[in-house]
XYZ file of C-alpha atoms in Angstrom:
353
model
C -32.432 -67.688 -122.109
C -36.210 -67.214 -121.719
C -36.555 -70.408 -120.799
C -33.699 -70.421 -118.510
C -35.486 -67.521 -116.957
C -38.610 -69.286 -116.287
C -36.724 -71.931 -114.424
C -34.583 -69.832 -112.333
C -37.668 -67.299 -111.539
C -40.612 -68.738 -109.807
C -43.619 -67.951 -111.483
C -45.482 -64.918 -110.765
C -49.065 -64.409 -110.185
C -51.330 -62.982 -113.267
C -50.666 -59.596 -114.121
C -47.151 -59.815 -112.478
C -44.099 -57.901 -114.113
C -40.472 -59.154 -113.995
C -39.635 -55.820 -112.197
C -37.929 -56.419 -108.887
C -40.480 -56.384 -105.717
C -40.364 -53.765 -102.601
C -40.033 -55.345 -99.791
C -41.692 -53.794 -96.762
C -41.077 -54.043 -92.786
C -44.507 -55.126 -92.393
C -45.739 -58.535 -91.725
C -47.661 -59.648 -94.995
C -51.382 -59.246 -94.102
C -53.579 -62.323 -92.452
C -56.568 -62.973 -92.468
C -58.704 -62.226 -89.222
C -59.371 -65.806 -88.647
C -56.062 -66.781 -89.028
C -54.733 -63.821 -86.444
C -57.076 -65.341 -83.612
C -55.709 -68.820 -83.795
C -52.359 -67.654 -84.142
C -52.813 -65.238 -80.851
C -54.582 -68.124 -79.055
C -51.435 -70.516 -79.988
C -49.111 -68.056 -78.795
C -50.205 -67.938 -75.173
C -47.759 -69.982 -73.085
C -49.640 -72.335 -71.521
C -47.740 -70.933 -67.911
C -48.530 -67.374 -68.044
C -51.756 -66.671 -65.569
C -54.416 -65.075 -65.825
C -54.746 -61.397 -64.319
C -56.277 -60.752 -60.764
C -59.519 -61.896 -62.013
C -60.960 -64.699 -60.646
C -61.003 -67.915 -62.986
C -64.870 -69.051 -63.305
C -65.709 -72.655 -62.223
C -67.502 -75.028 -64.130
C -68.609 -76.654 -60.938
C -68.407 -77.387 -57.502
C -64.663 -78.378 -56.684
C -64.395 -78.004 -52.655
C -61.665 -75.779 -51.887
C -63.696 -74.490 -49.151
C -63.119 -77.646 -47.165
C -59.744 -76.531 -46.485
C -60.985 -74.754 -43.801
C -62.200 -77.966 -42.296
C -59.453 -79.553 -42.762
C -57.092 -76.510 -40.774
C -60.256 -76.842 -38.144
C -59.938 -80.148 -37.655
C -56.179 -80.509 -37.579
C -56.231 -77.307 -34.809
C -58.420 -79.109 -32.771
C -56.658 -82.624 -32.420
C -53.177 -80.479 -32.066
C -54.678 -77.725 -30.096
C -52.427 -74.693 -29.767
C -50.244 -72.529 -27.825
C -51.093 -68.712 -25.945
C -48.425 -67.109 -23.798
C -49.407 -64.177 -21.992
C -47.726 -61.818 -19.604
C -48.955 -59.757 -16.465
C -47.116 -56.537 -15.301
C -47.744 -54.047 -12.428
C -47.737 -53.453 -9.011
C -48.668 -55.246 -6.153
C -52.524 -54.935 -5.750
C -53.783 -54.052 -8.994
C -55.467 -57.266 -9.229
C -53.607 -59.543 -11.681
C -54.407 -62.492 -11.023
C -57.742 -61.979 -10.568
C -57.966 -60.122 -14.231
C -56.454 -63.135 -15.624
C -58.896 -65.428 -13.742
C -61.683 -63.372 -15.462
C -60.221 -63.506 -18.848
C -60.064 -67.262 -18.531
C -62.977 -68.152 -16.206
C -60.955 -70.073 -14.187
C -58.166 -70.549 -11.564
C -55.306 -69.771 -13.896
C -53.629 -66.956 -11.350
C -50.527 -67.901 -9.459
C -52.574 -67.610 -6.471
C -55.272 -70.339 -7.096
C -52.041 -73.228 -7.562
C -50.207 -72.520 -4.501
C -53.200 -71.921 -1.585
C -52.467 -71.181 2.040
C -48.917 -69.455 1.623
C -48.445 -66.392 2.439
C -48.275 -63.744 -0.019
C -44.823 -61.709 0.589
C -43.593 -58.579 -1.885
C -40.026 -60.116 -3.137
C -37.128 -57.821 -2.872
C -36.396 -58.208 -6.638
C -38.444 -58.751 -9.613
C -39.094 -62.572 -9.935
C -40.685 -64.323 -12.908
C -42.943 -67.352 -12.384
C -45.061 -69.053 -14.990
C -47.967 -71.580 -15.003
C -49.074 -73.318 -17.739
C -52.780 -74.807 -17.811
C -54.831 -76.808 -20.787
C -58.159 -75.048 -21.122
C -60.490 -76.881 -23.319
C -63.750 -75.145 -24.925
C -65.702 -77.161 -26.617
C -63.190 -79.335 -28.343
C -60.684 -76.988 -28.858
C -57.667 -77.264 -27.045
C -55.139 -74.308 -25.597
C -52.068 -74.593 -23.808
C -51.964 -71.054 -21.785
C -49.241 -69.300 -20.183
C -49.254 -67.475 -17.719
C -46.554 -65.121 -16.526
C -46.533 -62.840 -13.548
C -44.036 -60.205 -12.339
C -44.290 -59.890 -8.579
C -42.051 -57.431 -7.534
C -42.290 -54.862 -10.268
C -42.030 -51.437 -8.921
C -42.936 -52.529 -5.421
C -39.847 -50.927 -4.409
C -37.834 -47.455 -3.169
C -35.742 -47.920 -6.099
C -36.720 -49.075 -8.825
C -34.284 -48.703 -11.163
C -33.609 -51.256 -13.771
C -36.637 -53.619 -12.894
C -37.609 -54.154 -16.147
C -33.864 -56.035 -16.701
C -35.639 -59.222 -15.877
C -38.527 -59.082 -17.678
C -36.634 -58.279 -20.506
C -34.051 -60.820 -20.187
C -37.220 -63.241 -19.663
C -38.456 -62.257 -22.779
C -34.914 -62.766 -24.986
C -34.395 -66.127 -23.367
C -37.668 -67.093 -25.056
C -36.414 -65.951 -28.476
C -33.509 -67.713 -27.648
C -34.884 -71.209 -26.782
C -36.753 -71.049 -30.068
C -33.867 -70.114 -32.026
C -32.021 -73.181 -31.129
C -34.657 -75.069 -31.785
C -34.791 -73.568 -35.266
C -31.186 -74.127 -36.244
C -31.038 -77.859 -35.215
C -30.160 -80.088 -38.162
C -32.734 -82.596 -37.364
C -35.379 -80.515 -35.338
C -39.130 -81.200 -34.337
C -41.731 -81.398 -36.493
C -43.749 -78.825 -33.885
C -41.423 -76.307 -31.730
C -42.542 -75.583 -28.641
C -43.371 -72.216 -28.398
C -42.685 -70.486 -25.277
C -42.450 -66.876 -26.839
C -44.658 -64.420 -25.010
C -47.234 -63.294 -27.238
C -48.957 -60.486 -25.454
C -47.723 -58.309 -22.156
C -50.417 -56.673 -20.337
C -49.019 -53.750 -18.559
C -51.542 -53.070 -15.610
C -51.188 -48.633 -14.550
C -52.075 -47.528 -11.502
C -55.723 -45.723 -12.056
C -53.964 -42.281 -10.172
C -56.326 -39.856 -12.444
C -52.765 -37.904 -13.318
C -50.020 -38.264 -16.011
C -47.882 -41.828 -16.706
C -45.440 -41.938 -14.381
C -41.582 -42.032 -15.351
C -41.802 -45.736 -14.437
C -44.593 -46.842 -16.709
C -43.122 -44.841 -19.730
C -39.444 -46.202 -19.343
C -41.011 -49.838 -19.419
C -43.116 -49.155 -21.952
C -40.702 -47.770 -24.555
C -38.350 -50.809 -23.978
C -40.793 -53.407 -24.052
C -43.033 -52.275 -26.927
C -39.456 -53.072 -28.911
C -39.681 -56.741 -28.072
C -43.321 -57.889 -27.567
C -46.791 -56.860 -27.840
C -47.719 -53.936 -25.115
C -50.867 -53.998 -23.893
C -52.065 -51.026 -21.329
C -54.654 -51.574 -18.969
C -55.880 -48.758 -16.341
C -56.284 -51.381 -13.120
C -59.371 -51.023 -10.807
C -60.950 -48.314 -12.475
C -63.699 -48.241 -10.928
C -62.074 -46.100 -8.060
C -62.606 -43.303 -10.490
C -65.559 -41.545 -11.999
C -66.559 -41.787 -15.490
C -65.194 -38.121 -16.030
C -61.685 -39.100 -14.445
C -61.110 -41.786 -16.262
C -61.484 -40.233 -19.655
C -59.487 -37.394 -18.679
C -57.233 -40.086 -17.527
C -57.360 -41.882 -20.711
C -56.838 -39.012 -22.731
C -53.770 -37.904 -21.004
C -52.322 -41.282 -21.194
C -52.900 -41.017 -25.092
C -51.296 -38.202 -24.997
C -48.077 -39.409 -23.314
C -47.765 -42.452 -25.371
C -47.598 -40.307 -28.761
C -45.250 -37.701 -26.938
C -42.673 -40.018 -26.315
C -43.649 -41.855 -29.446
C -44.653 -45.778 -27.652
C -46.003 -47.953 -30.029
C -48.456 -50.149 -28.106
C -50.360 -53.104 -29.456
C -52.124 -53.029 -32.068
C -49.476 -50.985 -34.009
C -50.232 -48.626 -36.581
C -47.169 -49.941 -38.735
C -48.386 -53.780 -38.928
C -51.782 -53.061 -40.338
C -52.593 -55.108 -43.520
C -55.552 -53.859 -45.304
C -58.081 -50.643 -45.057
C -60.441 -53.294 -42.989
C -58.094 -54.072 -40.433
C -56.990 -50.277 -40.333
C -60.398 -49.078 -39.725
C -61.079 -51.789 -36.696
C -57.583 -51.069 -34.893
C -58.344 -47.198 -35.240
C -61.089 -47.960 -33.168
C -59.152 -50.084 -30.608
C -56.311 -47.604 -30.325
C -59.109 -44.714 -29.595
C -60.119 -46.865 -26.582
C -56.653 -47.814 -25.214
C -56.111 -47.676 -22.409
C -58.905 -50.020 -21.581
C -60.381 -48.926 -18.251
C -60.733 -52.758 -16.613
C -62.095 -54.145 -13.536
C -61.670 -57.824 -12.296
C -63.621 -59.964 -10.333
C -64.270 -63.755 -10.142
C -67.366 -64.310 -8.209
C -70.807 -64.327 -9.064
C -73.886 -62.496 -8.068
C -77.869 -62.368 -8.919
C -78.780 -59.674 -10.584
C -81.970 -59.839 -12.217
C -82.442 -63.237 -12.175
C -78.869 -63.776 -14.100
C -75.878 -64.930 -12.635
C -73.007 -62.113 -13.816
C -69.537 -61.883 -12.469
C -69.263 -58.478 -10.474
C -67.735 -56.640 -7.923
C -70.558 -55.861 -5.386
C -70.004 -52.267 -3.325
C -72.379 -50.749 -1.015
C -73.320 -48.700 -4.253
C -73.996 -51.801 -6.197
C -72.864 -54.130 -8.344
C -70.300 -53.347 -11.121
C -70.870 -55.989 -13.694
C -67.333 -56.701 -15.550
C -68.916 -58.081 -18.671
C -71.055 -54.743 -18.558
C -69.551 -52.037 -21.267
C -71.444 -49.550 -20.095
C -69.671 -50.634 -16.425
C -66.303 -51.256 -17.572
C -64.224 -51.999 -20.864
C -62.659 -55.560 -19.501
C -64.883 -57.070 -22.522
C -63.110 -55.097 -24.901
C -60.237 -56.028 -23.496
C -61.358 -59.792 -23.702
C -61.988 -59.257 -27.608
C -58.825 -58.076 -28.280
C -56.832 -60.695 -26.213
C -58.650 -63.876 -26.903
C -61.681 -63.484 -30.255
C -60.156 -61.068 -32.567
C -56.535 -60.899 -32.177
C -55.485 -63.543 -30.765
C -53.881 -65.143 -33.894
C -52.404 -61.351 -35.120
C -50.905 -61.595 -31.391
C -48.635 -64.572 -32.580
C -48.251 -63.285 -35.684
C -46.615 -60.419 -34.850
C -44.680 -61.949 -32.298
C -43.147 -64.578 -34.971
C -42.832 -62.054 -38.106
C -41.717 -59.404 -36.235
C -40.578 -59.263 -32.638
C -38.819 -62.547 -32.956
C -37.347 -62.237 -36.534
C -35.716 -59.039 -35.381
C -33.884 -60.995 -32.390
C -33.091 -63.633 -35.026
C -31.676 -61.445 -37.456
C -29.677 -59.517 -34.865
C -28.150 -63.077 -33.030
C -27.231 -64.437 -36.443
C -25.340 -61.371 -37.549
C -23.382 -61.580 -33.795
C -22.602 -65.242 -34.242
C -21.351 -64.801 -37.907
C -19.452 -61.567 -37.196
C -15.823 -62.619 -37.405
C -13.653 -62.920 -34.201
């Protein structure tokens, strides 16, 4: 039997007793050594590191991505639609022309007509390929003549609107194609510059009713036109009352509060939105002053210098259009403006009956 027992039994260490052992719940103990290779093993090989950055042994060039996006934008160039709205004679085309630096109004392609006020609102684009030192852009421009020219002006904005949507829509189609092109052209409108009247008194009913449809679909933009028929004191009473008409009736003009990414891009809007409505003045001639060449208006006072800020605010204007938002301008226009007309229009077209 004892022998019997030794075989069935495995053999105990020294000191051991035949008395039954108590198991425990715990893991028998390892040695430290032992614990780190095991923990090192046990780390899937696809499980990432936190938000910490992982530390390079050397150089590998993922900055020269950035040459490579540079590069491929300037062979392709790219697109920049832009809209114009206001009255007749708050100098459009010329603001345009200033933006640009050159004959990109309506006015400059079709010289010697006659300029007539339509009796409805009518739409007409131009599209020009401004090149800047090897960087290509296909502009856009839209103008409005017509708008609130007339005794009744109820329901002008219909066409601008529908303008607008038939954009959305042209894309769209050219979205859902089974086979579609590697590059859609993009005839979206990617900012709307809404031109007021520089009165010195409240928004009129006109410019608010626009304004709340059309801050909906694209990016609103409000400019005070020819401010330089008021006095530094009447425009920023001016300014301020506009400010406060926009938040009364709750218009959410470009750049919106709701769309801003981070605390830096918060803290340079805030800044923007203190200033809106910019207080602009166009003009696209030149004069000497000082020995420099400046585009101005001249009066019998002087000459107002638009690229002045101490003049006007058309350069902030300029910044916000064309070197600092120009991109967020299509962004927003694709990821928001447009995806909400493409989620409404697919909902109607899968709606049954």
């Amino acid at each position: 039997r004892g022998a019997q027992a030794h075989r069935l039994c495995p053999p105990r260490g020294a000191g051991s007793s035949l008395e039954p052992e108590e198991r425990s719940m715990e893991p028998p103990a390892v040695p430290e050594e032992a614990e780190e290779e095991e923990e090192e093993e046990a780390v899937p090989l696809s499980v990432a590191p936190g938000p910490v950055g992982c530390q390079l042994f050397g150089y590998v060039g993922i900055e020269a991505v950035l040459d490579q996006m540079k590069i491929k934008t300037m062979k392709t160039g790219f697109e920049f639609n832009i809209m114009v709205v206001g009255q007749s004679g708050l100098g459009k085309s010329t603001m345009v022309n200033t933006l640009f630096k050159s004959k990109v109004s309506r006015k400059s392609s079709q010289p010697g007509q006659e300029e007539r006020i339509p009796k409805t609102v009518q739409l007409q684009s131009i599209t020009h390929v401004i090149e800047e030192k090897g960087v290509k852009m296909k502009l856009t421009v839209t103008d409005t003549p017509g708008f609130g020219d007339q005794i009744n002006n109820e329901n002008c904005w219909d066409p601008i609107i529908k303008y607008i949507n038939e954009q959305y829509e042209r894309y769209l189609r050219e979205e859902i194609l089974i086979t579609r092109k590697r590059k859609i052209p993009d005839t979206r409108v990617h900012g709307c510059v809404y031109f007021v009247p520089p009165t010195g008194h409240w928004l009129r009913p006109l410019d608010l009713e626009f304004m709340r449809r059309l801050s909906k679909i694209v990016n609103v933009v409000p400019v005070i036109a020819k401010a330089d028929t008021l006095t530094l004191e009447e425009r920023a009473e001016f300014k301020q009352r506009i400010q406060e008409d926009l938040k009364t009736h709750a218009i959410s003009v470009y750049p919106q509060e709701d769309f801003d990414q981070d605390p830096e891009d918060r803290a340079l809007n805030d800044r923007i939105r203190e200033k809106i409505p910019f207080a602009v003045v166009g003009a696209d001639q030149e004069h000497q002053v000082n020995g420099k060449r400046v585009l101005g208006r001249k009066t019998k006072w002087g000459i107002i210098e638009v690229e002045n800020p101490a003049h006007c605010e058309f350069p902030l204007l300029r910044d916000l259009l064309i070197r600092s938002h120009l991109q967020d301008l299509k962004d927003i226009t694709h990821n928001v403006h447009y995806e909400s007309y493409r989620v409404r229009r697919l909902n109607e077209s899968n709606r049954p009956g």
